[in-house]
Amino acid sequence: IIVTISPNPLQSSGTLQIQSRFNQALQMQVTDVAGRLMGVRKIMLTTGINTIPLRADAWAAGIYYITFTAGNGMKISRKVVK
């Protein structure tokens, strides 16, 4: 899985581009720098590049971590600034 977030830093919204080698489900979890959970979402990926909107208008300015967890337990985290 390859994950790109743009723009970074975010304003009110952005785009996730997730490249997957096969169809799969991911759990996306957003936490702030203090570890508080901002949201959880399930994403269904298809083979290839998947484009997913990211809404950040309710987030305060700061640093956030988006963690993606695959069904096999693999985790990928990305830092986002708003």
Coordinates of N, CA and C in Angstrom, one line a residue:
I1 N 0.9 -1.2 0.0 CA 0.0 0.0 0.0 C 0.9 1.2 0.0
I2 N 0.6 2.2 -0.9 CA 1.3 3.5 -0.9 C 0.2 4.5 -0.7
V3 N 0.5 5.4 0.3 CA -0.5 6.4 0.7 C 0.1 7.8 0.5
T4 N -0.7 8.7 -0.2 CA -0.3 10.1 -0.4 C -1.4 11.0 0.0
I5 N -1.1 12.0 0.8 CA -2.1 13.0 1.2 C -1.7 14.3 0.7
S6 N -2.7 15.0 0.0 CA -2.5 16.3 -0.5 C -3.7 17.2 -0.4
P7 N -3.5 18.5 -0.2 CA -2.3 19.1 0.2 C -1.9 18.8 1.6
N8 N -0.7 19.0 2.0 CA -0.2 18.8 3.3 C 0.8 20.0 3.6
P9 N 0.4 21.0 4.3 CA -0.7 21.1 5.2 C -2.1 21.3 4.5
L10 N -3.1 20.8 5.3 CA -4.5 20.9 4.8 C -5.1 22.2 5.2
Q11 N -6.2 22.6 4.5 CA -7.0 23.7 4.9 C -8.3 23.1 5.5
S12 N -9.3 23.0 4.7 CA -10.6 22.4 5.2 C -10.8 21.0 4.6
S13 N -10.1 20.7 3.5 CA -10.2 19.4 3.0 C -9.0 19.0 2.2
G14 N -8.9 17.7 1.8 CA -7.8 17.2 1.1 C -8.1 16.0 0.4
T15 N -7.1 15.3 -0.2 CA -7.4 14.1 -0.9 C -6.4 13.0 -0.5
L16 N -6.9 11.8 -0.2 CA -6.0 10.6 0.0 C -5.9 9.9 -1.3
Q17 N -4.7 9.5 -1.7 CA -4.5 8.6 -2.8 C -3.8 7.4 -2.3
I18 N -4.5 6.3 -2.4 CA -4.0 5.0 -1.9 C -3.9 4.0 -3.0
Q19 N -2.7 3.5 -3.2 CA -2.4 2.6 -4.2 C -2.4 1.2 -3.6
S20 N -3.2 0.3 -4.2 CA -3.3 -1.1 -3.6 C -3.0 -2.1 -4.7
R21 N -2.3 -3.2 -4.3 CA -2.1 -4.3 -5.3 C -3.2 -5.2 -5.5
F22 N -4.3 -5.1 -4.6 CA -5.4 -6.0 -4.7 C -6.6 -5.3 -4.0
N23 N -7.8 -5.8 -4.2 CA -9.0 -5.4 -3.5 C -8.9 -5.7 -2.0
Q24 N -9.1 -4.7 -1.2 CA -9.0 -5.0 0.3 C -9.7 -3.9 1.0
A25 N -10.0 -4.1 2.3 CA -10.6 -3.2 3.2 C -9.5 -2.6 4.1
L26 N -9.6 -1.3 4.4 CA -8.7 -0.7 5.4 C -9.5 0.0 6.4
Q27 N -9.0 0.1 7.6 CA -9.6 0.9 8.6 C -8.7 2.2 8.7
M28 N -9.3 3.3 8.6 CA -8.6 4.6 8.7 C -8.9 5.2 10.1
Q29 N -7.9 5.6 10.9 CA -8.1 6.2 12.2 C -7.3 7.5 12.2
V30 N -8.0 8.6 12.7 CA -7.3 9.9 12.8 C -7.2 10.2 14.2
T31 N -6.0 10.5 14.7 CA -5.7 11.0 16.0 C -5.0 12.3 16.0
D32 N -5.2 13.1 17.1 CA -4.4 14.3 17.2 C -3.1 14.0 17.8
V33 N -2.2 15.1 18.0 CA -0.9 14.9 18.5 C -0.9 14.4 20.0
A34 N -2.0 14.6 20.7 CA -2.2 14.2 22.1 C -2.7 12.7 22.1
G35 N -3.0 12.1 21.0 CA -3.5 10.8 20.9 C -5.1 10.7 21.0
R36 N -5.8 11.8 21.0 CA -7.2 11.8 21.0 C -7.8 11.3 19.7
L37 N -8.7 10.4 19.7 CA -9.3 9.9 18.5 C -10.2 10.9 17.9
M38 N -10.0 11.3 16.6 CA -10.8 12.3 15.9 C -11.8 11.6 15.0
G39 N -11.6 10.3 14.6 CA -12.5 9.6 13.8 C -12.0 8.3 13.3
V40 N -12.9 7.4 12.9 CA -12.5 6.1 12.4 C -13.4 5.9 11.2
R41 N -12.9 5.3 10.1 CA -13.6 5.1 8.9 C -13.1 3.8 8.2
K42 N -14.0 3.1 7.6 CA -13.6 1.9 6.9 C -13.6 2.3 5.4
I43 N -12.5 1.9 4.7 CA -12.3 2.2 3.3 C -12.2 0.9 2.5
M44 N -12.9 0.8 1.4 CA -12.8 -0.4 0.6 C -12.0 0.1 -0.6
L45 N -10.8 -0.6 -0.8 CA -9.9 -0.3 -1.9 C -10.1 -1.3 -3.1
T46 N -9.9 -0.8 -4.3 CA -9.8 -1.7 -5.4 C -8.4 -1.7 -5.9
T47 N -8.0 -2.6 -6.8 CA -6.7 -2.7 -7.3 C -6.4 -1.4 -8.1
G48 N -5.2 -0.9 -7.8 CA -4.8 0.4 -8.5 C -4.8 1.6 -7.5
I49 N -5.0 2.7 -8.1 CA -5.0 4.0 -7.3 C -6.5 4.3 -6.9
N50 N -6.7 4.5 -5.6 CA -8.0 4.9 -5.1 C -7.9 6.3 -4.6
T51 N -8.8 7.2 -5.0 CA -8.8 8.6 -4.5 C -10.0 8.8 -3.6
I52 N -9.7 9.3 -2.4 CA -10.7 9.4 -1.3 C -10.6 10.8 -0.7
P53 N -11.8 11.5 -0.7 CA -11.8 12.8 -0.1 C -11.5 12.8 1.4
L54 N -10.8 13.8 1.9 CA -10.5 13.9 3.4 C -11.1 15.2 3.9
R55 N -12.1 15.2 4.8 CA -12.6 16.4 5.3 C -11.9 16.7 6.6
A56 N -11.4 17.9 6.7 CA -10.7 18.4 7.9 C -11.2 19.7 8.5
D57 N -12.4 20.1 8.0 CA -12.9 21.4 8.4 C -13.3 21.5 9.9
A58 N -13.5 20.4 10.5 CA -13.9 20.4 12.0 C -12.6 20.2 12.8
W59 N -11.4 20.0 12.2 CA -10.2 19.9 13.0 C -9.6 21.3 13.3
A60 N -9.1 21.4 14.5 CA -8.4 22.6 14.9 C -7.0 22.6 14.3
A61 N -6.4 23.7 14.2 CA -5.0 23.8 13.6 C -4.1 22.9 14.5
G62 N -3.3 22.1 13.9 CA -2.4 21.3 14.6 C -1.8 20.1 13.8
I63 N -1.3 19.2 14.5 CA -0.7 18.0 13.8 C -1.6 16.8 14.1
Y64 N -1.8 16.0 13.1 CA -2.7 14.8 13.2 C -1.9 13.6 12.6
Y65 N -2.3 12.4 13.0 CA -1.8 11.2 12.5 C -2.9 10.4 11.9
I66 N -2.8 10.0 10.7 CA -3.8 9.1 10.0 C -3.1 7.7 9.9
T67 N -3.8 6.7 10.6 CA -3.2 5.3 10.6 C -4.2 4.4 9.8
F68 N -3.6 3.7 8.9 CA -4.4 2.8 8.0 C -4.0 1.4 8.5
T69 N -5.0 0.5 8.8 CA -4.8 -0.8 9.2 C -5.5 -1.8 8.2
A70 N -4.7 -2.7 7.7 CA -5.2 -3.7 6.7 C -5.7 -4.9 7.5
G71 N -6.4 -5.7 6.8 CA -7.0 -7.0 7.4 C -5.9 -7.9 7.9
N72 N -4.7 -7.8 7.3 CA -3.6 -8.7 7.8 C -2.8 -8.1 9.0
G73 N -3.3 -7.0 9.5 CA -2.7 -6.3 10.6 C -1.6 -5.3 10.3
M74 N -1.2 -5.2 9.0 CA -0.2 -4.2 8.6 C -0.8 -2.8 8.8
K75 N 0.1 -1.9 9.4 CA -0.3 -0.6 9.7 C 0.6 0.4 9.0
I76 N 0.1 1.5 8.5 CA 0.8 2.6 7.8 C 0.3 3.9 8.5
S77 N 1.2 4.8 8.9 CA 0.8 6.0 9.5 C 1.4 7.2 8.6
R78 N 0.6 8.3 8.6 CA 1.0 9.5 7.9 C 0.7 10.7 8.8
K79 N 1.6 11.6 8.8 CA 1.4 12.8 9.6 C 0.8 13.9 8.7
V80 N -0.2 14.6 9.2 CA -0.9 15.7 8.5 C -0.9 16.9 9.4
V81 N -0.6 18.0 8.7 CA -0.6 19.3 9.4 C -1.8 20.1 8.9
K82 N -2.6 20.7 9.9 CA -3.6 21.6 9.5 C -3.4 23.0 10.1

